[in-house]
Structure formats: structure tokens, C-alpha cells
Amino acid sequence: MTISVSVFAFVQRRVKVFLLVFLITILVACWALTRSNESVPVTRLSKKLMQEIQQKIEVHNVEMFKQALKPINLKLSELERNFQDYGKKRFLPVKYLAEKDRKRILITGGAGFVGSHLTDALMMAGHEVTVADNYFTGRKQNVEHWIGHENFELINHDIVEPLLIEVDQIYHLASPASPPNYMYNPIKTIKTNAIGTLNMLGLAKRVHARLLLASTSEVYGDPEQHPQNEDYWGHVNPIGPRACYDEGKRVAETMCYAYAKQEHVEVRVARIFNTFGPRMHMSDGRVVSNFIMQALQDKPLTVYGSGTQTRSFQYVSDLVNGLILLMNSNYSKPVNIGNPDEHTIMQFAQIIKKAVGGKAPIVNVKKMEDDPQRRKPDISRALKYLGWKPSVALEVGINRTIEYFKRELHKSKKSKLVDL
Ligand code: NAD
Ligand code: UDP
Ligand code: UDP
């Protein structure tokens, strides 16, 4: 009897111990599972979600985020939280930023070519972005994929008029940029660069925001120094056809430093060299869009003048990286942002012709008045103070841009069919 009682007690103890161990194991497993859900790479947890994001990125040509996705160390919970439905619309993933790190950012000219890529990068980094644009050369479609997102706002506004808004940073990009566009209405170009910049500096002063001016290599004019560093004062014809833009940007720079000195506004000045990539306007008349469109349609590639003049082309994602680095740096003097890889325009025509294929001839046509003959940035300042240098090779960028133009051409052909 006593034996059976003690056996029973022993078995009971074993069962209790077993149950306890079992319970602990379950708890530990649950804890481990939640931990792993947070830290295991997305690819292993949700291939479908990753594919969906990749497709969106392709459609919107979001170069910056392609790079960010490469290490795939984003957490599923983070992505799901941000790649969410607002109504019926799905957005690209947006990083979660704590309030102290999240900035309210104004991008003037944000619906343009460069501005829209900058919008993508800043939105995906988790900031609150307001785009102010009058759609002179930009279009809503470039930022359409953010409309409706709680961090995004689009204002139809001409910066020649004052703007009242509360922000921490201003990327001031509003200005026509291609020669045919800025020569189309030279007075408006001057007003945009002079009065528009004055308004943005007034705004920066009032709300204590930092302002980055998208200046240009055109401030060096037709340069007598090669390559151009930031200490070069330039060689600009003040009454030539390019003056509305060149002098407009020069006075914009002057105003930045006057507001910095007199009103203690924090300014950053990026001197941007020729930039290309998806979302350039198909008919903006710049050399990249002209040559690609001509080659795609088997039309002659029009080289203005002899084609011995040179340019150095940078891909748009390199520029966007440089702008963000400059804005957040402590360096306040002008900085060249460009790719020093220099080509003659004739060589460039041959590169495009080869990349597109087809039989389009290259022809020489009338030269442009005051066309700068040589242009190549000295980027030692950007390297020294920002740790920045371009990373996208010309051929890679060109191929991506050709793909974009092919898609745009296809779309416009389809819409013409619908019109008929
Ligand atoms: P873009 O023409 O595509 O974009 C300019 C944007 O500014 C457009 O969306 C346009 O609608 C808007 N805009 C023009 N006037 C305005 C006004 N008065 N009010 C509000 N919005 C206005 O040109 P981009 O290539 O994206 O150039 C962006 C900036 O970078 C410009 O300031 C340009 O001078 C500078 N930049 C560009 C290059 C380049 O190669 N792309 C080179 C040097 C400098
Ligand atoms: N401005 C603006 N938004 C602001 C503050 C100023 O657009 O939030 C404009 C203002 O209308 C003026 C310009 O910026 O035309 C320069 O402003 P500032 O205060 O420097 O000069 P002031 O108004 O004294 O002439
Ligand atoms: N260019 C050309 N054919 C074109 C368009 C431009 O030969 O169809 C030349 C232009 O004369 C200049 C260079 O290409 O020398 C770059 O022109 P773009 O308008 O792109 O920019 P810029 O650097 O002159 O502002």
C-alpha cells in the first residue's frame, strides 16, 4: 500500500515537473518566434510582399530605394506597417522615424525631374514632405504615387508669390533647367530665381529653416578654367540668351549668402552639373532626352555645332545622395555635385546610338549661341567635406534612362490610339 502511494506521488511529481518544463519550453518558443519575426530578413518571411515592393519600385524608377533594399535588413513588421493601404492605394515602404528625427521638408520644384527623385528618397527615409510646384516644366505624375500618403503634401504654388508654411528644411529647386525651357520666358526665369529665391529665404528666416539652393554649373558660364572648382568666379555673358538662367542662379547664390550673413539663415549651395535619368521630360530639349528620343525613333541625332564641346553627365540618384548629404552637413560654402567623367557631345551621340541600336544617323546642325565649350566638375570639395562621389557608371544610367523613355513612348503611342 505504502509502496503504491509513494509510486503514485513520484509519478505525480514527474508529471508536474514535465508539465512545468513543457510550459517553459512553449513560452521560450513563443518568445523566440516573436523575436525572429522582427529580425529575420524580409525575403524569408514574405516573398510576396518583397515582390510587390520591387514591382512598385520598378514602375516609379525609385533608384535610391533599390540600393537600400539590397542588404535586405528591413524588418517585416516595419515594412508591413509602412507598405500599407490608405483607402485603396498602396504606397512604397516608408521608414518609421521617431519624432525627434523626422523633419518637415519643403521641396520647391518637387514635381520636376530631380525634385521628384528627391521626394522619393526623403519620403522613404520617413520625413514629412511638402512639394510646392507650379507645373511649368514638372508634372503631377512624377509624384502621383505619394498623393494620399499621410506624410506627403502637394501644393500648386508659384514661388514668385510668398508662401506661408512651417518647415525645418527647404530644398529650393524650383526653376526651369533646360536651355529651351529657361529661354522660353526669360523674364519669368529671372523672377523665379530672384523673387522666388527671396521668398524662400524670407520663409527660411521666419521659421528658422535651413535652405539648400539647387544652383548650377552655369554660374561658371563658358569657363576659362578647366576643370571648374568652386573658387572659380566664372565667365558669364550678362546679356546673352543664357543670362536669364546663369545670372538668375548667380543672384540666387548672392542672396543666400546675404541672408546667411545678415539674418543668420543657414544656407547650403549645390552647384549641380548636367544630370540625367528617368522622369526627364521627353521633349525638354536637353541633349540626353533629345539623343535618346531621336535614336529610339530612328531620327537623326542632332549635334549642335562641331560636337567638340564637352559635358560631364551624372546619374540622378548620385545627385540626390549628394543633395541630402550637403543639406545635413556642416559645410556652408558652394559645393560642386557632378560626375567628372567628361565626353565630347559627338562621343556622347555615339554612346547613345550604340546603346539604343538602330540606324539613326548623327548629323551636325547649327551651333547654339554662347554654348559653354568645356565643362567638368572638380569634386574634391564634395569628397572632402561630404565624403561624396558619384557611383553610377554612365552606361548603367543611360540604359536605365533608355528603358524609361521606351516605356514613356509606348504609353504616349497607346494614348494616341485611344484618342483616335
Ligand atoms: P525640371 O524642369 O524638371 O524641374 C523644375 C521644377 O520647378 C518643375 O517641376 C517646374 O514646374 C518647377 N518650377 C519652375 N518654376 C517654378 C515656379 N515659379 N514656382 C514653382 N515651381 C516652379 O528641372 P530639373 O532638372 O529637375 O532641375 C531642378 C533644379 O536643379 C533646378 O533648379 C535646376 O536649375 C537645377 N539644376 C538641374 C540640372 C540638371 O541637369 N537637371 C543641372 C544644374 C542645375
Ligand atoms: N516670405 C514668404 N514666406 C514667409 C516669410 C517671408 O514668402 O514665411 C517672403 C516675403 O513675402 C518677402 C520675402 O519672403 O517678400 C522676404 O522676406 P523678408 O522677411 O526677408 O523681407 P521683408 O518681408 O522684410 O521685405
Ligand atoms: N546639344 C546638342 N544637341 C541637342 C541638344 C543639345 O548637341 O539636341 C548640345 C548643346 O549644344 C550643349 C550640350 O549638348 O553643348 C548640352 O546641352 P544641354 O541642353 O543638355 O545642357 P547644357 O549643359 O547646355 O545646359
Short mmCIF file of C-alpha atoms in Angstrom, two decimals, residues 43-198:
data_model
loop_
_atom_site.label_atom_id
_atom_site.label_comp_id
_atom_site.label_asym_id
_atom_site.label_seq_id
_atom_site.Cartn_x
_atom_site.Cartn_y
_atom_site.Cartn_z
CA THR A 43 12.91 37.67 -48.13
CA ARG A 44 12.47 34.65 -45.89
CA LEU A 45 9.26 35.82 -44.36
CA SER A 46 7.30 37.45 -47.13
CA LYS A 47 8.44 36.90 -50.69
CA LYS A 48 5.10 38.14 -51.98
CA LEU A 49 5.45 41.45 -50.18
CA MET A 50 9.00 41.87 -51.41
CA GLN A 51 7.93 41.18 -54.99
CA GLU A 52 5.13 43.69 -54.70
CA ILE A 53 7.53 46.35 -53.40
CA GLN A 54 10.07 45.58 -56.13
CA GLN A 55 7.39 45.96 -58.80
CA LYS A 56 6.33 49.34 -57.39
CA ILE A 57 9.94 50.44 -57.30
CA GLU A 58 10.38 49.48 -60.97
CA VAL A 59 7.26 51.35 -62.00
CA HIS A 60 8.31 54.50 -60.18
CA ASN A 61 12.02 54.25 -61.03
CA VAL A 62 12.97 54.64 -57.41
CA GLU A 63 16.70 54.19 -57.73
CA MET A 64 17.55 55.18 -54.18
CA PHE A 65 15.39 52.53 -52.64
CA LYS A 66 16.68 49.78 -54.90
CA GLN A 67 20.03 50.33 -53.25
CA ALA A 68 18.53 50.49 -49.79
CA LEU A 69 16.79 47.16 -50.35
CA LYS A 70 19.96 45.39 -51.36
CA PRO A 71 21.15 44.44 -47.88
CA ILE A 72 17.54 43.40 -47.14
CA ASN A 73 17.87 44.04 -43.44
CA LEU A 74 14.49 45.75 -43.18
CA LYS A 75 12.16 44.19 -40.70
CA LEU A 76 8.90 42.67 -41.84
CA SER A 77 6.91 44.38 -39.12
CA GLU A 78 8.41 47.74 -40.15
CA LEU A 79 7.66 47.22 -43.83
CA GLU A 80 4.15 45.98 -43.25
CA ARG A 81 3.42 48.93 -41.05
CA ASN A 82 4.54 51.29 -43.77
CA PHE A 83 3.67 49.49 -47.00
CA GLN A 84 0.08 49.92 -46.07
CA ASP A 85 -3.26 50.70 -47.56
CA TYR A 86 -4.61 54.19 -47.26
CA GLY A 87 -8.04 53.77 -48.70
CA LYS A 88 -7.41 51.66 -51.79
CA LYS A 89 -3.94 53.00 -52.58
CA ARG A 90 -0.74 51.12 -51.70
CA PHE A 91 2.45 53.07 -51.11
CA LEU A 92 6.11 52.32 -51.28
CA PRO A 93 7.53 51.40 -47.89
CA VAL A 94 8.32 54.35 -45.68
CA LYS A 95 10.77 54.04 -42.81
CA TYR A 96 9.48 54.83 -39.36
CA LEU A 97 11.31 57.81 -37.85
CA ALA A 98 10.98 58.92 -34.26
CA GLU A 99 9.55 62.42 -33.96
CA LYS A 100 12.90 63.94 -32.98
CA ASP A 101 14.49 62.63 -36.21
CA ARG A 102 11.52 63.31 -38.51
CA LYS A 103 11.82 66.59 -40.39
CA ARG A 104 9.20 68.70 -42.14
CA ILE A 105 10.73 69.32 -45.54
CA LEU A 106 9.66 71.66 -48.33
CA ILE A 107 10.82 70.85 -51.86
CA THR A 108 10.17 73.66 -54.31
CA GLY A 109 10.06 72.28 -57.85
CA GLY A 110 9.44 68.83 -56.33
CA ALA A 111 7.25 67.72 -59.25
CA GLY A 112 10.16 68.11 -61.67
CA PHE A 113 12.79 65.59 -62.72
CA VAL A 114 15.31 65.95 -59.85
CA GLY A 115 12.72 67.10 -57.29
CA SER A 116 10.57 64.00 -57.70
CA HIS A 117 13.53 61.66 -57.07
CA LEU A 118 14.46 63.73 -54.04
CA THR A 119 10.84 63.45 -52.86
CA ASP A 120 11.04 59.65 -53.13
CA ALA A 121 14.28 59.49 -51.16
CA LEU A 122 13.07 61.77 -48.35
CA MET A 123 9.64 60.15 -48.14
CA MET A 124 11.14 56.67 -47.93
CA ALA A 125 13.55 57.90 -45.28
CA GLY A 126 10.47 58.73 -43.18
CA HIS A 127 10.26 62.53 -43.37
CA GLU A 128 7.20 64.71 -43.95
CA VAL A 129 7.50 66.19 -47.43
CA THR A 130 5.65 69.14 -48.93
CA VAL A 131 6.12 69.78 -52.65
CA ALA A 132 5.39 73.25 -54.00
CA ASP A 133 5.31 73.42 -57.79
CA ASN A 134 3.53 75.42 -60.49
CA TYR A 135 3.93 72.58 -63.06
CA PHE A 136 5.70 74.81 -65.58
CA THR A 137 8.15 72.05 -66.53
CA GLY A 138 7.23 69.43 -63.93
CA ARG A 139 4.17 67.24 -63.72
CA LYS A 140 1.92 65.80 -61.08
CA GLN A 141 2.52 62.33 -62.46
CA ASN A 142 6.13 62.42 -61.15
CA VAL A 143 4.92 62.42 -57.54
CA GLU A 144 1.47 60.94 -58.12
CA HIS A 145 2.48 57.75 -56.27
CA TRP A 146 2.68 59.68 -52.96
CA ILE A 147 -0.59 61.57 -53.23
CA GLY A 148 -2.80 60.49 -50.32
CA HIS A 149 0.09 59.43 -48.06
CA GLU A 150 -0.16 60.99 -44.61
CA ASN A 151 3.46 62.26 -44.79
CA PHE A 152 3.03 63.92 -48.19
CA GLU A 153 1.50 67.16 -49.38
CA LEU A 154 1.41 68.68 -52.86
CA ILE A 155 0.75 72.40 -53.29
CA ASN A 156 0.10 74.03 -56.64
CA HIS A 157 2.10 77.18 -55.96
CA ASP A 158 4.22 79.64 -57.92
CA ILE A 159 7.16 80.59 -55.70
CA VAL A 160 7.23 84.09 -57.17
CA GLU A 161 4.35 84.58 -54.70
CA PRO A 162 5.03 84.42 -50.93
CA LEU A 163 4.47 81.07 -49.21
CA LEU A 164 3.50 80.67 -45.56
CA ILE A 165 4.27 77.23 -44.21
CA GLU A 166 6.09 75.70 -41.20
CA VAL A 167 9.13 73.61 -42.13
CA ASP A 168 12.58 72.57 -40.86
CA GLN A 169 14.39 72.27 -44.21
CA ILE A 170 13.85 73.73 -47.69
CA TYR A 171 15.30 72.16 -50.83
CA HIS A 172 14.88 75.03 -53.26
CA LEU A 173 14.80 73.52 -56.75
CA ALA A 174 12.04 75.48 -58.49
CA SER A 175 13.36 76.84 -61.77
CA PRO A 176 13.23 75.72 -65.37
CA ALA A 177 16.51 73.90 -66.06
CA SER A 178 16.83 73.04 -69.73
CA PRO A 179 18.02 75.80 -72.12
CA PRO A 180 14.86 75.78 -74.30
CA ASN A 181 12.70 75.90 -71.15
CA TYR A 182 14.54 78.73 -69.43
CA MET A 183 14.88 80.72 -72.68
CA TYR A 184 11.15 80.30 -73.45
CA ASN A 185 10.20 83.05 -70.98
CA PRO A 186 13.42 84.70 -69.78
CA ILE A 187 11.64 87.26 -67.60
CA LYS A 188 9.79 84.53 -65.74
CA THR A 189 13.09 82.63 -65.33
CA ILE A 190 14.66 85.69 -63.71
CA LYS A 191 11.60 86.26 -61.49
CA THR A 192 11.60 82.63 -60.36
CA ASN A 193 15.28 82.67 -59.49
CA ALA A 194 15.38 86.16 -57.99
CA ILE A 195 11.96 86.82 -56.39
CA GLY A 196 11.29 83.11 -55.84
CA THR A 197 14.60 82.63 -54.01
CA LEU A 198 13.99 85.83 -52.00
#
